[in-house]
């Protein structure tokens, strides 16, 4: 869920932007040191890919659909640091070109979607043995934590009643996270079958 | 395929389009700053004065820019599902007065409107150039420009994949449909990798060595 401008108070807006900017600067420094020339256009085209799948409605049956964030997928395929950069760029583009999200809420959105998806999601995927189960659990945990963060940020901005808000956010985005985990698993299995050499190609 | 549908009004001809990108970007940032960082700290009356002045200024700029108003207004309403949900919940739980509800919705609509006006009067490439002048990371700017350049090609790819799926299966449901869509996204990702490889070969031919400075 992308938070639009106008819902976070200045304190929340500034602090989340500072956190996300620090993560972004760290990731950029590390990736800049290690990036190989052919990976530069790759990151660009993958940013386009993420931008596209965030707009694409993924059908889940019963007439409903979800939008994947792609954070877990990109981190598993490339690596969490380059993943964070790519997802953040896609989020900025979504805010500027498609009016999903905002400028002053960008830090919060990057933290909730890219930060949680790339670092916590990827960490869970690596920590839990048995990679099929671990991808689904990573998706679920990502969904739960980023919705909890979203609820907290809105609560701190006096836009949401914490107990009721947390419960509804957790149930909606927890299930969206589970679906993202399942979809990520299917996509990763497909790529392993068709073009396994692209797995884990960056930091 | 329409080549520039992401910022399709950015190449119109108007006094606003002719202004340097830096001025428009600074103006948009300060307008948003005023709306989002100042309005919360003033009284409701002053809040409304600021919001109405802001709205008047934005409408004036929109008219000068010659960007179709219907486009600006319909795109701005994309924010409504989120903002209406939040304010209605807050109103009924007693957290918001009617006034607060209106202020919040107006703030979110006007923020989106300001961003739309910037993006409809300034080509995306000029925005990137300006960001780079302000010291944004070279790697980020390059990723941004690739993203912008290849987006419409990937849209073409996914359209052809969707056509292929529709031709082979007239109706899919449940798990099968889910799996087919996952494979489709996987295929799109593989094609993105292939595309990036061809792009890199073309860049190498023109002398690119990976030097970003």
PDB file of C-alpha atoms in Angstrom, chain A residues 30-187:
ATOM      1  CA  UNK A  30      28.137  -0.843  -1.543  1.00  0.00           C
ATOM      2  CA  UNK A  31      26.574  -1.530  -4.973  1.00  0.00           C
ATOM      3  CA  UNK A  32      28.696   1.192  -6.621  1.00  0.00           C
ATOM      4  CA  UNK A  33      31.856  -0.564  -5.387  1.00  0.00           C
ATOM      5  CA  UNK A  34      30.861  -3.978  -6.638  1.00  0.00           C
ATOM      6  CA  UNK A  35      28.736  -3.362  -9.713  1.00  0.00           C
ATOM      7  CA  UNK A  36      29.978  -4.770 -13.002  1.00  0.00           C
ATOM      8  CA  UNK A  37      29.414  -2.770 -16.204  1.00  0.00           C
ATOM      9  CA  UNK A  38      26.810  -5.165 -17.626  1.00  0.00           C
ATOM     10  CA  UNK A  39      24.747  -4.921 -14.428  1.00  0.00           C
ATOM     11  CA  UNK A  40      24.083  -1.202 -14.862  1.00  0.00           C
ATOM     12  CA  UNK A  41      21.603  -1.570 -17.736  1.00  0.00           C
ATOM     13  CA  UNK A  42      20.258  -4.677 -15.974  1.00  0.00           C
ATOM     14  CA  UNK A  43      19.287  -2.688 -12.870  1.00  0.00           C
ATOM     15  CA  UNK A  44      17.605  -0.127 -15.115  1.00  0.00           C
ATOM     16  CA  UNK A  45      15.544  -2.656 -17.035  1.00  0.00           C
ATOM     17  CA  UNK A  46      14.625  -4.434 -13.789  1.00  0.00           C
ATOM     18  CA  UNK A  47      13.447  -1.128 -12.300  1.00  0.00           C
ATOM     19  CA  UNK A  48      11.147  -0.941 -15.305  1.00  0.00           C
ATOM     20  CA  UNK A  49      10.050  -4.524 -14.636  1.00  0.00           C
ATOM     21  CA  UNK A  50       9.212  -3.740 -10.987  1.00  0.00           C
ATOM     22  CA  UNK A  51       7.379  -0.575 -12.011  1.00  0.00           C
ATOM     23  CA  UNK A  52       5.305  -2.667 -14.418  1.00  0.00           C
ATOM     24  CA  UNK A  53       4.466  -5.531 -12.038  1.00  0.00           C
ATOM     25  CA  UNK A  54       3.418  -3.046  -9.348  1.00  0.00           C
ATOM     26  CA  UNK A  55       0.797  -1.807 -11.800  1.00  0.00           C
ATOM     27  CA  UNK A  56      -0.171  -5.275 -13.000  1.00  0.00           C
ATOM     28  CA  UNK A  57      -3.184  -6.918 -11.342  1.00  0.00           C
ATOM     29  CA  UNK A  58      -2.320 -10.406 -10.236  1.00  0.00           C
ATOM     30  CA  UNK A  59      -5.505 -12.534 -10.144  1.00  0.00           C
ATOM     31  CA  UNK A  60      -6.061 -14.533  -6.970  1.00  0.00           C
ATOM     32  CA  UNK A  61      -9.509 -15.933  -7.709  1.00  0.00           C
ATOM     33  CA  UNK A  62     -13.019 -14.924  -6.616  1.00  0.00           C
ATOM     34  CA  UNK A  63     -12.761 -11.828  -8.791  1.00  0.00           C
ATOM     35  CA  UNK A  64     -10.078 -10.198  -6.661  1.00  0.00           C
ATOM     36  CA  UNK A  65      -6.506  -9.355  -7.497  1.00  0.00           C
ATOM     37  CA  UNK A  66      -3.421  -8.073  -5.697  1.00  0.00           C
ATOM     38  CA  UNK A  67      -0.476  -5.983  -6.819  1.00  0.00           C
ATOM     39  CA  UNK A  68       2.898  -7.535  -6.137  1.00  0.00           C
ATOM     40  CA  UNK A  69       5.612  -5.282  -4.695  1.00  0.00           C
ATOM     41  CA  UNK A  70       8.408  -7.339  -6.244  1.00  0.00           C
ATOM     42  CA  UNK A  71      10.727  -6.564  -3.300  1.00  0.00           C
ATOM     43  CA  UNK A  72      11.145 -10.171  -2.180  1.00  0.00           C
ATOM     44  CA  UNK A  73      11.470 -11.397  -5.765  1.00  0.00           C
ATOM     45  CA  UNK A  74      14.161  -8.904  -6.793  1.00  0.00           C
ATOM     46  CA  UNK A  75      16.126  -9.505  -3.573  1.00  0.00           C
ATOM     47  CA  UNK A  76      16.124 -13.260  -4.096  1.00  0.00           C
ATOM     48  CA  UNK A  77      17.104 -12.975  -7.757  1.00  0.00           C
ATOM     49  CA  UNK A  78      19.675 -10.139  -7.475  1.00  0.00           C
ATOM     50  CA  UNK A  79      20.433  -9.436  -3.816  1.00  0.00           C
ATOM     51  CA  UNK A  80      18.898  -7.230  -1.075  1.00  0.00           C
ATOM     52  CA  UNK A  81      21.033  -4.089  -1.563  1.00  0.00           C
ATOM     53  CA  UNK A  82      20.493  -3.765  -5.295  1.00  0.00           C
ATOM     54  CA  UNK A  83      16.905  -4.830  -4.613  1.00  0.00           C
ATOM     55  CA  UNK A  84      16.392  -1.907  -2.238  1.00  0.00           C
ATOM     56  CA  UNK A  85      17.753   0.572  -4.792  1.00  0.00           C
ATOM     57  CA  UNK A  86      15.570  -0.807  -7.595  1.00  0.00           C
ATOM     58  CA  UNK A  87      12.364  -0.931  -5.531  1.00  0.00           C
ATOM     59  CA  UNK A  88      12.945   2.604  -4.180  1.00  0.00           C
ATOM     60  CA  UNK A  89      13.431   3.930  -7.714  1.00  0.00           C
ATOM     61  CA  UNK A  90      10.249   2.193  -8.837  1.00  0.00           C
ATOM     62  CA  UNK A  91       8.401   3.762  -5.863  1.00  0.00           C
ATOM     63  CA  UNK A  92       9.649   7.241  -6.786  1.00  0.00           C
ATOM     64  CA  UNK A  93       8.513   6.663 -10.360  1.00  0.00           C
ATOM     65  CA  UNK A  94       5.108   5.428  -9.139  1.00  0.00           C
ATOM     66  CA  UNK A  95       4.680   8.610  -7.096  1.00  0.00           C
ATOM     67  CA  UNK A  96       5.756  10.944  -9.894  1.00  0.00           C
ATOM     68  CA  UNK A  97       4.276   9.280 -12.965  1.00  0.00           C
ATOM     69  CA  UNK A  98       1.293   7.272 -11.711  1.00  0.00           C
ATOM     70  CA  UNK A  99       0.183   9.133  -8.593  1.00  0.00           C
ATOM     71  CA  UNK A 100       0.554   6.109  -6.331  1.00  0.00           C
ATOM     72  CA  UNK A 101       2.193   7.458  -3.175  1.00  0.00           C
ATOM     73  CA  UNK A 102       3.647  10.909  -2.648  1.00  0.00           C
ATOM     74  CA  UNK A 103       6.831  12.942  -2.254  1.00  0.00           C
ATOM     75  CA  UNK A 104       6.731  13.614   1.484  1.00  0.00           C
ATOM     76  CA  UNK A 105       5.511  10.070   2.150  1.00  0.00           C
ATOM     77  CA  UNK A 106       8.214   8.522  -0.019  1.00  0.00           C
ATOM     78  CA  UNK A 107      10.478   7.745   2.928  1.00  0.00           C
ATOM     79  CA  UNK A 108       7.705   5.869   4.723  1.00  0.00           C
ATOM     80  CA  UNK A 109       6.732   3.965   1.579  1.00  0.00           C
ATOM     81  CA  UNK A 110      10.341   3.035   0.836  1.00  0.00           C
ATOM     82  CA  UNK A 111      10.761   1.837   4.411  1.00  0.00           C
ATOM     83  CA  UNK A 112       7.511  -0.193   4.477  1.00  0.00           C
ATOM     84  CA  UNK A 113       7.760  -1.725   1.021  1.00  0.00           C
ATOM     85  CA  UNK A 114      11.434  -1.761  -0.030  1.00  0.00           C
ATOM     86  CA  UNK A 115      13.102  -1.864   3.385  1.00  0.00           C
ATOM     87  CA  UNK A 116      10.924  -4.582   4.907  1.00  0.00           C
ATOM     88  CA  UNK A 117      10.611  -6.578   1.666  1.00  0.00           C
ATOM     89  CA  UNK A 118      14.289  -6.523   0.724  1.00  0.00           C
ATOM     90  CA  UNK A 119      15.984  -6.875   4.105  1.00  0.00           C
ATOM     91  CA  UNK A 120      13.540  -8.639   6.423  1.00  0.00           C
ATOM     92  CA  UNK A 121      12.046 -10.694   3.580  1.00  0.00           C
ATOM     93  CA  UNK A 122      15.418 -11.699   2.198  1.00  0.00           C
ATOM     94  CA  UNK A 123      16.790 -12.395   5.701  1.00  0.00           C
ATOM     95  CA  UNK A 124      13.860 -14.696   6.480  1.00  0.00           C
ATOM     96  CA  UNK A 125      14.341 -16.454   3.160  1.00  0.00           C
ATOM     97  CA  UNK A 126      17.997 -17.112   3.957  1.00  0.00           C
ATOM     98  CA  UNK A 127      17.495 -18.056   7.618  1.00  0.00           C
ATOM     99  CA  UNK A 128      14.705 -20.612   7.328  1.00  0.00           C
ATOM    100  CA  UNK A 129      15.863 -23.942   5.925  1.00  0.00           C
ATOM    101  CA  UNK A 130      13.947 -25.468   3.009  1.00  0.00           C
ATOM    102  CA  UNK A 131      13.670 -22.720   0.420  1.00  0.00           C
ATOM    103  CA  UNK A 132      10.145 -23.429  -0.787  1.00  0.00           C
ATOM    104  CA  UNK A 133       8.658 -22.946   2.668  1.00  0.00           C
ATOM    105  CA  UNK A 134      11.016 -20.094   3.453  1.00  0.00           C
ATOM    106  CA  UNK A 135       9.892 -17.972   0.481  1.00  0.00           C
ATOM    107  CA  UNK A 136       6.221 -18.291   1.466  1.00  0.00           C
ATOM    108  CA  UNK A 137       6.985 -17.502   5.127  1.00  0.00           C
ATOM    109  CA  UNK A 138       9.188 -14.572   4.048  1.00  0.00           C
ATOM    110  CA  UNK A 139       6.245 -13.221   2.041  1.00  0.00           C
ATOM    111  CA  UNK A 140       3.877 -13.586   5.000  1.00  0.00           C
ATOM    112  CA  UNK A 141       6.286 -11.931   7.459  1.00  0.00           C
ATOM    113  CA  UNK A 142       6.966  -9.100   4.997  1.00  0.00           C
ATOM    114  CA  UNK A 143       3.233  -8.486   4.624  1.00  0.00           C
ATOM    115  CA  UNK A 144       2.614  -8.520   8.384  1.00  0.00           C
ATOM    116  CA  UNK A 145       5.555  -6.286   9.340  1.00  0.00           C
ATOM    117  CA  UNK A 146       5.031  -3.727   6.596  1.00  0.00           C
ATOM    118  CA  UNK A 147       1.330  -3.436   7.433  1.00  0.00           C
ATOM    119  CA  UNK A 148       2.188  -3.062  11.122  1.00  0.00           C
ATOM    120  CA  UNK A 149       4.651  -0.295  10.232  1.00  0.00           C
ATOM    121  CA  UNK A 150       2.043   1.367   8.021  1.00  0.00           C
ATOM    122  CA  UNK A 151      -0.480   1.249  10.882  1.00  0.00           C
ATOM    123  CA  UNK A 152       2.090   2.649  13.327  1.00  0.00           C
ATOM    124  CA  UNK A 153       3.049   5.509  11.011  1.00  0.00           C
ATOM    125  CA  UNK A 154      -0.606   6.439  10.499  1.00  0.00           C
ATOM    126  CA  UNK A 155      -1.255   6.110  14.245  1.00  0.00           C
ATOM    127  CA  UNK A 156       1.719   8.355  15.056  1.00  0.00           C
ATOM    128  CA  UNK A 157       0.243  10.881  12.601  1.00  0.00           C
ATOM    129  CA  UNK A 158      -3.126  10.638  14.399  1.00  0.00           C
ATOM    130  CA  UNK A 159      -4.838   9.169  11.333  1.00  0.00           C
ATOM    131  CA  UNK A 160      -5.675   5.733  12.655  1.00  0.00           C
ATOM    132  CA  UNK A 161      -6.975   4.140  15.821  1.00  0.00           C
ATOM    133  CA  UNK A 162      -4.191   1.708  16.711  1.00  0.00           C
ATOM    134  CA  UNK A 163      -6.026  -1.434  17.837  1.00  0.00           C
ATOM    135  CA  UNK A 164      -8.763  -1.438  15.185  1.00  0.00           C
ATOM    136  CA  UNK A 165      -6.398  -0.184  12.485  1.00  0.00           C
ATOM    137  CA  UNK A 166      -3.683  -2.679  13.275  1.00  0.00           C
ATOM    138  CA  UNK A 167      -6.103  -5.591  13.193  1.00  0.00           C
ATOM    139  CA  UNK A 168      -7.612  -4.700   9.818  1.00  0.00           C
ATOM    140  CA  UNK A 169      -4.237  -3.806   8.279  1.00  0.00           C
ATOM    141  CA  UNK A 170      -2.651  -7.032   9.515  1.00  0.00           C
ATOM    142  CA  UNK A 171      -5.454  -9.182   8.167  1.00  0.00           C
ATOM    143  CA  UNK A 172      -5.637  -7.484   4.752  1.00  0.00           C
ATOM    144  CA  UNK A 173      -1.924  -7.116   4.097  1.00  0.00           C
ATOM    145  CA  UNK A 174      -0.971 -10.287   5.931  1.00  0.00           C
ATOM    146  CA  UNK A 175      -2.972 -12.232   3.363  1.00  0.00           C
ATOM    147  CA  UNK A 176      -1.599 -10.056   0.555  1.00  0.00           C
ATOM    148  CA  UNK A 177       1.884 -10.909   1.864  1.00  0.00           C
ATOM    149  CA  UNK A 178       1.066 -14.615   1.855  1.00  0.00           C
ATOM    150  CA  UNK A 179      -0.082 -14.297  -1.764  1.00  0.00           C
ATOM    151  CA  UNK A 180       3.079 -12.373  -2.650  1.00  0.00           C
ATOM    152  CA  UNK A 181       5.114 -15.154  -1.023  1.00  0.00           C
ATOM    153  CA  UNK A 182       3.294 -17.849  -3.027  1.00  0.00           C
ATOM    154  CA  UNK A 183       3.605 -15.901  -6.279  1.00  0.00           C
ATOM    155  CA  UNK A 184       7.303 -15.218  -5.599  1.00  0.00           C
ATOM    156  CA  UNK A 185       7.838 -18.930  -4.986  1.00  0.00           C
ATOM    157  CA  UNK A 186       6.175 -19.858  -8.302  1.00  0.00           C
ATOM    158  CA  UNK A 187       8.183 -17.207 -10.169  1.00  0.00           C
TER     159      UNK A 187
END
